[in-house]
Amino acid sequence: MLIKARINDEWREADVWPGASLLFFLRETLGLVGSKNACEQGECGSCSVWLDGELVCSCLVLAAQAHGHEVRTVEALATDDRLHPVQEAFIQTGAVQCGFCTPGLIVAVADLLEHDPRPSETIIREALAGNLCRCTGYAKIIDAVKIAAGRMQK
Amino acid sequence: MHVLLPRTLEEALEMKASAPPAVPIAGGTDLMVELNFDRTRPQAIMEISRLPELNVWRRENGTFSLGAGVPYSRIVRDLTEFRPLVEASRTVGSPQIRNRGTVGGNLGTSSPAGDALPVLAAYDAEVVLAKAGGKIRRLPFAQFMTGPKKNALAPDELILGTRWKVVRGPGSFSKIGTRNAMVIALASLCLVLDEDGRSVRVALGSVGPTILRAPDAESFAARAMETAGVWRDPFGPLPTRVIEEFGERVAAAAKPIDDVRGTAAYRRHACAVLAQRALRWALDDRKLTGAR
Ligand SMILES: Cc1cc2nc3c(=O)[nH]c(=O)nc-3n(C[C@H](O)[C@H](O)[C@H](O)COP(=O)(O)OP(=O)(O)OC[C@H]3O[C@@H](n4cnc5c(N)ncnc54)[C@H](O)[C@@H]3O)c2cc1C
Ligand code: FES
Ligand code: FES
């Protein structure tokens, strides 16, 4: 089926199997491989994107549900020569090890800070409950969120 | 496989009437997992997540109607009046899951671990089903959910939503699991006090083939509160023994099994603990609000 969606401010269209997920559409059809596929069951958050401004697991959205709608992916966060403050903070604290969870976490953290610019640690932990990381033990990730929040205030 | 994209409820019901095997998809948080893992291959999927008629709620003559398509995150944000429902919604999955998952989908799946379901059972809610031609069926929750992943939805129907009589009084939802988030309940409990009806209602999740009420424990607690004069005077003491016995009677209503998540014995014990806590919280809340 032909799916047409506005992805990172650009209308894109492509043919996919009607049962395909938005994640499959992004990665395998459009070549936007920033969003990762680790579980395909909503557990890990590595496929997190925004659908009409809402944080979602793209593996749990049918590609057809995005037809005619707005999708923003991790690829939209950095501009030509500048990383997003959340990306910079992740690098600074060493919140990236194997990096597989990183795009999903960056998107989830950016979403959190858009809604709550000064989150407490409890709020940070609750907001990131749907993003699993097998490497870092989360401490550096939480440090990165705090640093990014501070920078984005200014 | 093909995807149907109705724009209104009427269109969706017409499509259901002409192609009953079409499987609706709302938030997709249950259905997509089945699709991704090849556990289901429906001939057709019908996208209903943006049907305006399912994304609303309404108050009417002391009742509240919740559209099947309202996601948990909106319930948490906007329906704070219904505390047990908000508490249940807040424990569902993660922010990503709550932004998509719906009570309609929870009903559609009818898992004994569905977190919204004990709340609907304790609210004495009815499930509102519709089919083409404006035909509406309203089933009490207990008649809608008939077993694990079994319900009374007919192939040509959609779940419009759920409706309950708003009652005055405190209540809570609590859930036991191995983590504070992203966890399937090992046992869950919703308790609601109805100040005007002077009744106590308790519903249990994850400890039986369907959601279970505990009628014996309910009437025991209501009577004990009557005897102790607690309905009239929230500061009147309720003997500790009553609260303990309430927990025991709730646990007796459970029909748990051993499975990968826990043993039947642990689940039964958890029901007693949850019930005692929930009753204590409710009694404390009544002291704060003066049984308003
Ligand atoms: C990672 C993860 C964590 C989860 N955690 C929890 C949790 O903590 N607690 C919990 O209760 N659940 C949990 N779930 C399960 C799921 O999120 C819930 O059951 C949710 O309520 C499903 O809603 P949905 O709109 O996404 O349903 P969908 O997947 O869209 O639909 C589910 C079923 O209901 C049917 N359906 C949906 N809407 C209608 C309608 N209006 N009329 C007729 N049929 C309909 C569909 O055809 C399908 O069979 C979790 C799921 C995932 C992936
Ligand atoms: S790949 Fe989507 S949540 Fe894991
Ligand atoms: S850095 Fe490896 S999973 Fe998070």
Coordinates of C-alpha atoms and ligand atoms in Angstrom, one line a residue:
Chain A
M1 CA 0.0 0.0 0.0
L2 CA 1.2 3.5 -0.8
I3 CA 2.0 5.5 2.4
K4 CA 2.5 9.2 2.3
A5 CA 3.7 10.9 5.5
R6 CA 5.4 14.1 6.5
I7 CA 8.7 13.0 7.9
N8 CA 11.0 15.5 9.4
D9 CA 9.2 18.3 7.6
E10 CA 9.3 16.7 4.2
W11 CA 6.5 14.7 2.5
R12 CA 7.8 11.2 1.7
E13 CA 5.9 8.4 0.0
A14 CA 6.6 4.8 -0.6
D15 CA 4.9 1.4 -1.1
V16 CA 4.9 -1.0 1.9
W17 CA 3.3 -4.2 2.9
P18 CA 0.0 -3.2 4.6
G19 CA 1.0 -4.9 7.9
A20 CA 4.3 -3.1 8.1
S21 CA 5.2 -1.0 11.2
L22 CA 6.1 2.6 11.0
L23 CA 9.6 1.5 12.2
F24 CA 9.9 -0.8 9.2
F25 CA 8.7 2.0 6.9
L26 CA 11.3 4.5 8.3
R27 CA 14.2 2.1 8.3
E28 CA 13.8 -0.4 5.5
T29 CA 11.8 1.7 3.0
L30 CA 13.0 5.3 3.5
G31 CA 16.5 4.5 4.8
L32 CA 16.1 6.5 8.0
V33 CA 18.1 4.1 10.1
G34 CA 18.5 6.3 13.2
S35 CA 15.5 4.7 14.9
K36 CA 16.6 1.2 16.0
N37 CA 14.9 -2.1 16.0
A38 CA 15.7 -4.1 19.1
C39 CA 12.5 -5.8 20.3
E40 CA 9.6 -4.9 18.1
Q41 CA 7.3 -5.3 21.1
G42 CA 7.3 -1.9 22.8
E43 CA 9.7 -2.9 25.6
C44 CA 12.9 -1.2 24.8
G45 CA 12.1 2.3 23.3
S46 CA 15.0 2.2 20.8
C47 CA 12.5 2.9 18.0
S48 CA 11.0 6.1 19.7
V49 CA 9.8 8.8 17.4
W50 CA 7.2 11.5 17.5
L51 CA 3.9 10.9 15.8
D52 CA 1.9 14.2 15.5
G53 CA 4.1 15.5 18.4
E54 CA 3.5 12.5 20.7
L55 CA 6.3 10.2 21.8
V56 CA 5.6 6.7 20.5
C57 CA 7.3 3.4 19.8
S58 CA 7.3 3.3 16.0
C59 CA 7.4 -0.5 16.1
L60 CA 3.9 -0.4 17.6
V61 CA 2.4 2.0 15.0
L62 CA 1.1 0.5 11.8
A63 CA 2.8 2.4 8.9
A64 CA -0.8 3.1 7.6
Q65 CA -1.6 4.9 10.8
A66 CA 1.0 7.5 9.9
H67 CA -0.5 8.0 6.4
G68 CA -1.2 11.7 6.0
H69 CA 0.5 12.5 9.4
E70 CA 3.5 14.1 10.9
V71 CA 6.5 12.1 12.0
R72 CA 9.7 13.4 13.6
T73 CA 12.7 11.1 14.1
V74 CA 16.0 11.4 15.8
E75 CA 17.5 12.5 12.5
A76 CA 15.6 15.8 12.9
L77 CA 17.4 16.8 16.1
A78 CA 20.8 17.9 14.8
T79 CA 21.1 20.8 12.4
D80 CA 23.8 20.8 9.7
D81 CA 26.7 21.5 11.9
R82 CA 25.3 21.5 15.4
L83 CA 24.2 18.6 17.6
H84 CA 21.1 19.0 19.8
P85 CA 21.9 19.9 23.4
V86 CA 20.7 16.4 24.5
Q87 CA 23.1 14.8 22.1
E88 CA 26.0 16.9 23.3
A89 CA 25.2 16.1 26.9
F90 CA 25.2 12.4 26.2
I91 CA 28.6 12.6 24.6
Q92 CA 29.9 14.7 27.5
T93 CA 28.9 12.4 30.3
G94 CA 29.7 9.2 28.4
A95 CA 26.1 8.1 28.3
V96 CA 26.8 6.2 25.1
Q97 CA 28.5 2.8 25.1
C98 CA 27.4 0.4 22.4
G99 CA 25.0 3.2 21.3
F100 CA 22.1 1.0 20.3
C101 CA 19.7 2.5 22.8
T102 CA 21.0 6.0 22.3
P103 CA 18.7 7.3 19.5
G104 CA 15.6 6.2 21.3
L105 CA 16.8 7.7 24.6
I106 CA 17.8 11.0 23.0
V107 CA 14.3 11.3 21.5
A108 CA 12.7 10.4 24.8
V109 CA 14.9 12.9 26.7
A110 CA 14.2 15.6 24.2
D111 CA 10.5 14.9 24.6
L112 CA 10.7 15.0 28.4
L113 CA 12.5 18.4 28.3
E114 CA 10.0 19.8 25.9
H115 CA 7.3 19.1 28.4
D116 CA 9.2 19.6 31.6
P117 CA 12.3 21.8 31.3
R118 CA 13.4 21.1 35.0
P119 CA 12.6 17.5 35.7
S120 CA 13.4 16.0 39.1
E121 CA 15.4 12.8 39.2
T122 CA 12.2 10.8 40.0
I123 CA 10.5 12.3 37.0
I124 CA 13.5 11.6 34.8
R125 CA 13.5 7.9 35.9
E126 CA 9.8 7.6 35.3
A127 CA 9.9 9.3 31.9
L128 CA 12.7 7.0 30.7
A129 CA 11.0 3.8 32.1
G130 CA 10.3 2.7 28.5
N131 CA 13.9 2.9 27.3
L132 CA 16.2 0.1 28.1
C133 CA 20.0 0.3 28.1
R134 CA 22.0 -2.9 28.5
C135 CA 25.4 -1.1 28.9
T136 CA 25.5 2.1 30.9
G137 CA 23.6 1.3 34.1
Y138 CA 21.7 4.6 33.5
A139 CA 23.7 6.8 35.8
K140 CA 25.5 8.6 33.0
I141 CA 22.2 8.9 31.1
I142 CA 20.5 10.6 34.0
D143 CA 23.5 12.9 34.4
A144 CA 23.2 13.8 30.8
V145 CA 19.5 14.7 31.2
K146 CA 20.4 17.1 34.0
I147 CA 23.2 18.8 32.0
A148 CA 21.0 19.1 28.9
A149 CA 18.1 20.6 31.0
G150 CA 20.5 23.1 32.5
R151 CA 21.8 24.1 29.0
M152 CA 18.4 24.3 27.4
Q153 CA 17.3 26.7 30.1
K154 CA 19.8 29.3 29.0
Chain B
M1 CA -3.9 -8.1 3.8
H2 CA -5.3 -4.7 3.4
V3 CA -5.9 -1.7 5.6
L4 CA -9.3 0.1 5.9
L5 CA -9.2 3.8 6.8
P6 CA -12.6 5.0 7.8
R7 CA -13.0 8.7 8.7
T8 CA -16.1 8.5 10.9
L9 CA -17.6 6.0 13.3
E10 CA -20.5 5.5 10.9
E11 CA -18.1 4.6 8.0
A12 CA -16.2 2.3 10.4
L13 CA -19.4 0.4 11.4
E14 CA -20.5 0.1 7.8
M15 CA -17.1 -1.4 7.0
K16 CA -17.4 -3.8 9.9
A17 CA -20.9 -4.8 8.7
S18 CA -19.6 -5.6 5.2
A19 CA -16.3 -7.1 6.3
P20 CA -16.6 -8.5 9.8
P21 CA -13.2 -10.1 9.9
A22 CA -11.5 -6.7 9.7
V23 CA -9.5 -6.3 13.0
P24 CA -9.6 -2.8 14.5
I25 CA -6.4 -1.2 15.5
A26 CA -6.4 1.6 18.0
G27 CA -3.2 2.3 19.9
G28 CA -1.7 -0.9 18.4
T29 CA 0.2 -1.6 21.6
D30 CA -1.3 -5.1 21.8
L31 CA -2.1 -5.8 18.1
M32 CA 1.2 -4.7 16.6
V33 CA 3.1 -7.1 18.8
E34 CA 1.0 -9.9 17.4
L35 CA 1.6 -8.7 13.9
N36 CA 5.3 -8.1 14.3
F37 CA 5.8 -11.6 15.6
D38 CA 3.6 -13.2 13.0
R39 CA 1.1 -14.5 15.6
T40 CA -1.8 -13.1 13.6
R41 CA -2.4 -12.4 9.9
P42 CA -5.8 -10.8 9.6
Q43 CA -7.2 -10.4 6.1
A44 CA -7.9 -6.8 6.9
I45 CA -7.0 -4.2 9.6
M46 CA -9.2 -1.2 10.3
E47 CA -7.5 1.9 11.6
I48 CA -9.7 3.5 14.3
S49 CA -7.2 5.4 16.4
R50 CA -8.4 8.8 15.1
L51 CA -12.1 8.3 14.9
P52 CA -13.4 11.5 16.6
E53 CA -16.4 9.7 18.1
L54 CA -14.2 7.4 20.1
N55 CA -11.8 10.1 21.4
V56 CA -14.3 11.9 23.7
W57 CA -15.8 11.7 27.1
R58 CA -19.1 13.0 28.4
R59 CA -20.9 13.6 31.7
E60 CA -24.7 13.0 31.7
N61 CA -27.2 12.7 34.6
G62 CA -24.6 11.5 37.1
T63 CA -22.9 9.1 34.7
F64 CA -19.6 9.3 32.9
S65 CA -18.9 7.9 29.5
L66 CA -15.3 7.3 28.4
G67 CA -14.7 6.9 24.6
A68 CA -12.8 3.7 23.7
G69 CA -10.1 5.6 21.9
V70 CA -8.9 8.0 24.7
P71 CA -5.3 7.1 25.4
Y72 CA -4.0 6.6 29.0
S73 CA -1.8 9.7 28.9
R74 CA -4.9 11.9 28.4
I75 CA -6.8 10.1 31.2
V76 CA -3.8 10.8 33.5
R77 CA -3.7 14.5 32.5
D78 CA -7.4 15.3 32.2
L79 CA -9.6 12.9 34.3
T80 CA -8.0 13.5 37.7
E81 CA -11.5 13.2 39.3
F82 CA -11.4 9.5 38.8
R83 CA -8.5 8.6 40.9
P84 CA -8.5 4.8 40.6
L85 CA -8.7 5.1 36.8
V86 CA -5.8 7.6 36.8
E87 CA -3.7 5.4 39.1
A88 CA -4.3 2.4 36.9
S89 CA -3.6 4.3 33.7
R90 CA -0.4 5.7 35.1
T91 CA 1.0 2.2 35.8
V92 CA 0.4 1.1 32.2
G93 CA 3.7 0.5 30.4
S94 CA 5.8 3.6 29.7
P95 CA 5.1 7.1 28.4
Q96 CA 5.4 5.7 24.8
I97 CA 2.8 3.0 25.6
R98 CA 0.5 5.4 27.5
N99 CA 0.5 7.9 24.6
R100 CA -1.0 5.2 22.3
G101 CA -2.7 2.6 24.5
T102 CA -6.4 2.9 25.1
V103 CA -9.1 1.6 27.5
G104 CA -10.9 0.3 24.4
G105 CA -7.9 -1.7 23.5
N106 CA -7.6 -3.0 27.0
L107 CA -11.2 -4.2 26.8
G108 CA -10.6 -5.6 23.3
T109 CA -7.7 -7.7 24.5
S110 CA -9.5 -8.7 27.8
S111 CA -6.4 -9.9 29.5
P112 CA -6.9 -10.7 33.2
A113 CA -3.8 -8.4 33.7
G114 CA -5.4 -5.4 31.9
D115 CA -4.9 -2.6 34.4
A116 CA -8.0 -0.6 33.5
L117 CA -10.3 -3.6 33.9
P118 CA -10.4 -3.9 37.7
V119 CA -11.3 -0.2 37.8
L120 CA -14.2 -0.7 35.4
A121 CA -15.3 -3.8 37.4
A122 CA -15.3 -1.8 40.6
Y123 CA -17.0 1.1 39.0
D124 CA -19.8 -1.3 38.0
A125 CA -19.2 0.0 34.5
E126 CA -21.0 -1.1 31.4
V127 CA -19.3 -1.6 28.1
V128 CA -21.0 0.1 25.2
L129 CA -20.9 -1.7 21.9
A130 CA -22.2 -0.4 18.5
K131 CA -22.9 -1.8 15.1
A132 CA -24.1 -0.3 11.8
G133 CA -27.6 1.2 11.8
G134 CA -27.2 2.9 15.1
K135 CA -27.7 -0.4 17.1
I136 CA -26.2 -0.1 20.6
R137 CA -25.7 -2.8 23.2
R138 CA -24.7 -2.1 26.8
L139 CA -23.2 -5.0 28.8
P140 CA -22.2 -4.9 32.4
F141 CA -18.5 -5.4 32.5
A142 CA -18.8 -8.9 34.0
Q143 CA -20.9 -10.0 31.1
F144 CA -18.6 -8.4 28.6
M145 CA -15.4 -10.1 29.8
T146 CA -16.0 -13.8 29.9
G147 CA -12.6 -15.3 30.3
P148 CA -8.9 -14.8 29.6
K149 CA -8.7 -12.9 26.3
K150 CA -12.4 -13.7 25.8
N151 CA -15.2 -11.2 25.5
A152 CA -18.7 -10.8 24.2
L153 CA -17.8 -8.4 21.3
A154 CA -19.6 -9.6 18.1
P155 CA -17.6 -9.6 14.8
D156 CA -19.7 -6.8 13.4
E157 CA -19.4 -4.6 16.5
L158 CA -17.0 -2.0 17.7
I159 CA -16.5 -0.9 21.3
L160 CA -17.7 2.6 21.6
G161 CA -16.5 3.0 25.2
T162 CA -17.5 2.4 28.7
R163 CA -20.0 4.2 31.1
W164 CA -20.4 4.2 34.8
K165 CA -22.4 5.9 37.5
V166 CA -20.2 8.5 39.3
V167 CA -20.1 7.7 43.0
R168 CA -19.0 9.9 45.8
G169 CA -16.2 8.5 47.9
P170 CA -12.5 7.6 48.0
G171 CA -10.9 4.8 46.0
S172 CA -7.6 3.5 44.7
F173 CA -5.9 1.1 42.3
S174 CA -2.7 -0.8 43.2
K175 CA -0.6 -3.3 41.5
I176 CA 2.1 -5.8 42.4
G177 CA 4.9 -6.5 40.0
T178 CA 8.7 -6.9 39.8
R179 CA 9.3 -3.2 38.8
N180 CA 7.6 0.1 39.3
A181 CA 7.0 0.5 35.5
M182 CA 6.7 -1.6 32.4
V183 CA 5.4 -4.5 34.3
I184 CA 2.5 -7.0 33.9
A185 CA 0.6 -7.2 37.1
L186 CA 1.1 -10.2 39.3
A187 CA -1.9 -9.1 41.2
S188 CA -3.9 -5.9 41.1
L189 CA -6.7 -4.4 43.1
C190 CA -9.2 -1.6 42.8
L191 CA -11.2 -0.5 45.8
V192 CA -14.0 2.0 45.7
L193 CA -16.2 3.3 48.5
D194 CA -19.7 4.5 47.7
E195 CA -20.6 7.0 50.4
D196 CA -24.2 7.4 49.4
G197 CA -24.9 3.7 48.8
R198 CA -22.7 2.9 51.9
S199 CA -21.1 0.1 50.0
V200 CA -17.5 -1.1 49.5
R201 CA -16.5 -2.5 46.1
V202 CA -13.4 -4.5 45.4
A203 CA -12.1 -5.9 42.1
L204 CA -9.0 -8.1 41.5
G205 CA -6.9 -8.4 38.4
S206 CA -4.3 -11.1 37.4
V207 CA -5.5 -13.6 40.0
G208 CA -8.2 -15.4 38.0
P209 CA -9.4 -16.2 34.5
T210 CA -11.2 -12.9 34.5
I211 CA -11.5 -9.8 36.7
L212 CA -13.0 -10.9 40.1
R213 CA -15.2 -9.0 42.5
A214 CA -15.1 -10.0 46.2
P215 CA -18.8 -9.8 47.2
D216 CA -18.4 -11.5 50.5
A217 CA -15.6 -9.2 51.6
E218 CA -17.5 -6.2 50.2
S219 CA -20.6 -6.7 52.3
F220 CA -18.5 -7.7 55.3
A221 CA -16.6 -4.4 55.2
A222 CA -19.8 -2.3 54.6
R223 CA -21.5 -4.0 57.6
A224 CA -18.5 -3.6 59.9
M225 CA -18.4 0.1 59.0
E226 CA -22.1 0.4 59.8
T227 CA -21.6 -1.3 63.1
A228 CA -18.7 0.8 64.0
G229 CA -20.6 4.0 62.9
V230 CA -17.8 4.8 60.5
W231 CA -20.0 5.7 57.6
R232 CA -21.4 8.6 59.7
D233 CA -18.2 9.5 61.5
P234 CA -15.0 9.0 59.6
F235 CA -13.1 9.4 62.8
G236 CA -14.9 6.5 64.4
P237 CA -12.4 3.7 64.8
L238 CA -12.7 0.5 62.8
P239 CA -11.1 -2.4 64.7
T240 CA -7.8 -3.6 63.2
R241 CA -9.3 -7.1 63.2
V242 CA -11.9 -6.0 60.7
I243 CA -9.3 -4.7 58.3
E244 CA -7.4 -8.0 58.6
E245 CA -10.5 -10.1 58.1
F246 CA -11.4 -7.9 55.1
G247 CA -8.0 -8.8 53.5
E248 CA -8.5 -12.5 54.2
R249 CA -12.0 -12.5 52.7
V250 CA -10.7 -10.6 49.6
A251 CA -7.9 -13.2 49.2
A252 CA -10.5 -16.0 49.5
A253 CA -12.2 -14.6 46.4
A254 CA -9.1 -14.9 44.3
K255 CA -8.6 -17.9 41.9
P256 CA -4.9 -17.6 41.2
I257 CA -2.7 -20.0 39.3
D258 CA 1.0 -20.7 39.4
D259 CA 2.8 -19.2 36.3
V260 CA 6.1 -17.7 35.2
R261 CA 5.3 -14.5 37.0
G262 CA 4.5 -15.9 40.4
T263 CA 2.9 -18.6 42.5
A264 CA -0.8 -18.9 43.4
A265 CA 0.1 -18.7 47.1
Y266 CA 2.0 -15.5 46.6
R267 CA -0.8 -14.0 44.5
R268 CA -3.3 -14.8 47.2
H269 CA -1.2 -13.3 49.9
A270 CA -0.7 -10.2 47.7
C271 CA -4.4 -9.8 47.4
A272 CA -4.8 -9.7 51.2
V273 CA -2.1 -7.1 51.6
L274 CA -3.4 -4.9 48.7
A275 CA -6.9 -5.1 50.1
Q276 CA -5.9 -4.1 53.6
R277 CA -3.8 -1.2 52.4
A278 CA -6.5 0.0 50.0
L279 CA -9.1 0.0 52.8
R280 CA -6.8 1.8 55.2
W281 CA -6.0 4.4 52.5
A282 CA -9.7 4.9 51.9
L283 CA -10.5 5.3 55.6
D284 CA -7.7 7.8 55.9
D285 CA -8.9 9.8 52.9
R286 CA -12.3 10.0 54.5
K287 CA -10.8 11.5 57.6
L288 CA -9.1 14.2 55.4
T289 CA -12.2 15.0 53.4
G290 CA -14.8 14.4 56.2
A291 CA -16.6 11.7 54.2
R292 CA -17.5 14.4 51.6
Ligands
LIG1 C1 5.6 -2.7 26.4 C2 4.2 -2.8 26.8 C3 3.8 -2.6 28.1 C4 2.4 -2.8 28.4 N1 2.1 -2.6 29.7 C5 0.8 -2.7 30.1 C6 0.4 -2.5 31.4 O1 1.2 -2.2 32.3 N2 -0.9 -2.7 31.7 C7 -1.8 -3.1 30.8 O2 -3.0 -3.2 31.1 N3 -1.5 -3.3 29.5 C8 -0.2 -3.1 29.1 N4 0.2 -3.4 27.8 C9 -0.9 -3.8 26.9 C10 -1.6 -2.7 26.1 O3 -0.8 -1.5 26.1 C11 -3.0 -2.4 26.7 O4 -3.8 -3.6 26.7 C12 -3.7 -1.3 25.9 O5 -4.8 -0.9 26.6 C13 -4.1 -1.7 24.5 O6 -4.7 -0.6 23.9 P1 -4.5 -0.3 22.3 O7 -5.4 0.9 22.0 O8 -3.0 -0.1 22.1 O9 -5.0 -1.6 21.7 P2 -4.8 -2.3 20.2 O10 -3.5 -3.0 20.2 O11 -5.0 -1.2 19.2 O12 -6.0 -3.3 20.2 C14 -6.1 -4.3 21.1 C15 -7.2 -5.2 20.8 O13 -8.5 -4.6 21.0 C16 -9.2 -4.5 19.8 N5 -9.8 -3.1 19.8 C17 -9.2 -2.0 20.1 N6 -10.1 -0.9 20.1 C18 -11.3 -1.5 19.8 C19 -12.6 -0.9 19.6 N7 -12.9 0.4 19.8 N8 -13.6 -1.8 19.3 C20 -13.3 -3.1 19.1 N9 -12.1 -3.7 19.3 C21 -11.1 -2.9 19.6 C22 -8.2 -4.7 18.7 O14 -8.8 -5.2 17.5 C23 -7.2 -5.7 19.3 O15 -7.8 -7.0 19.3 C24 1.5 -3.2 27.4 C25 1.9 -3.3 26.1 C26 3.2 -3.2 25.8 C27 3.6 -3.4 24.3
FES2 S1 11.9 -1.8 18.9 FE1 10.2 -0.7 19.4 S2 10.3 -0.7 21.6 FE2 11.8 -2.0 21.1
FES3 S1 24.7 2.0 25.3 FE1 24.4 -0.1 24.8 S2 22.4 -0.4 25.2 FE2 22.6 1.6 25.9

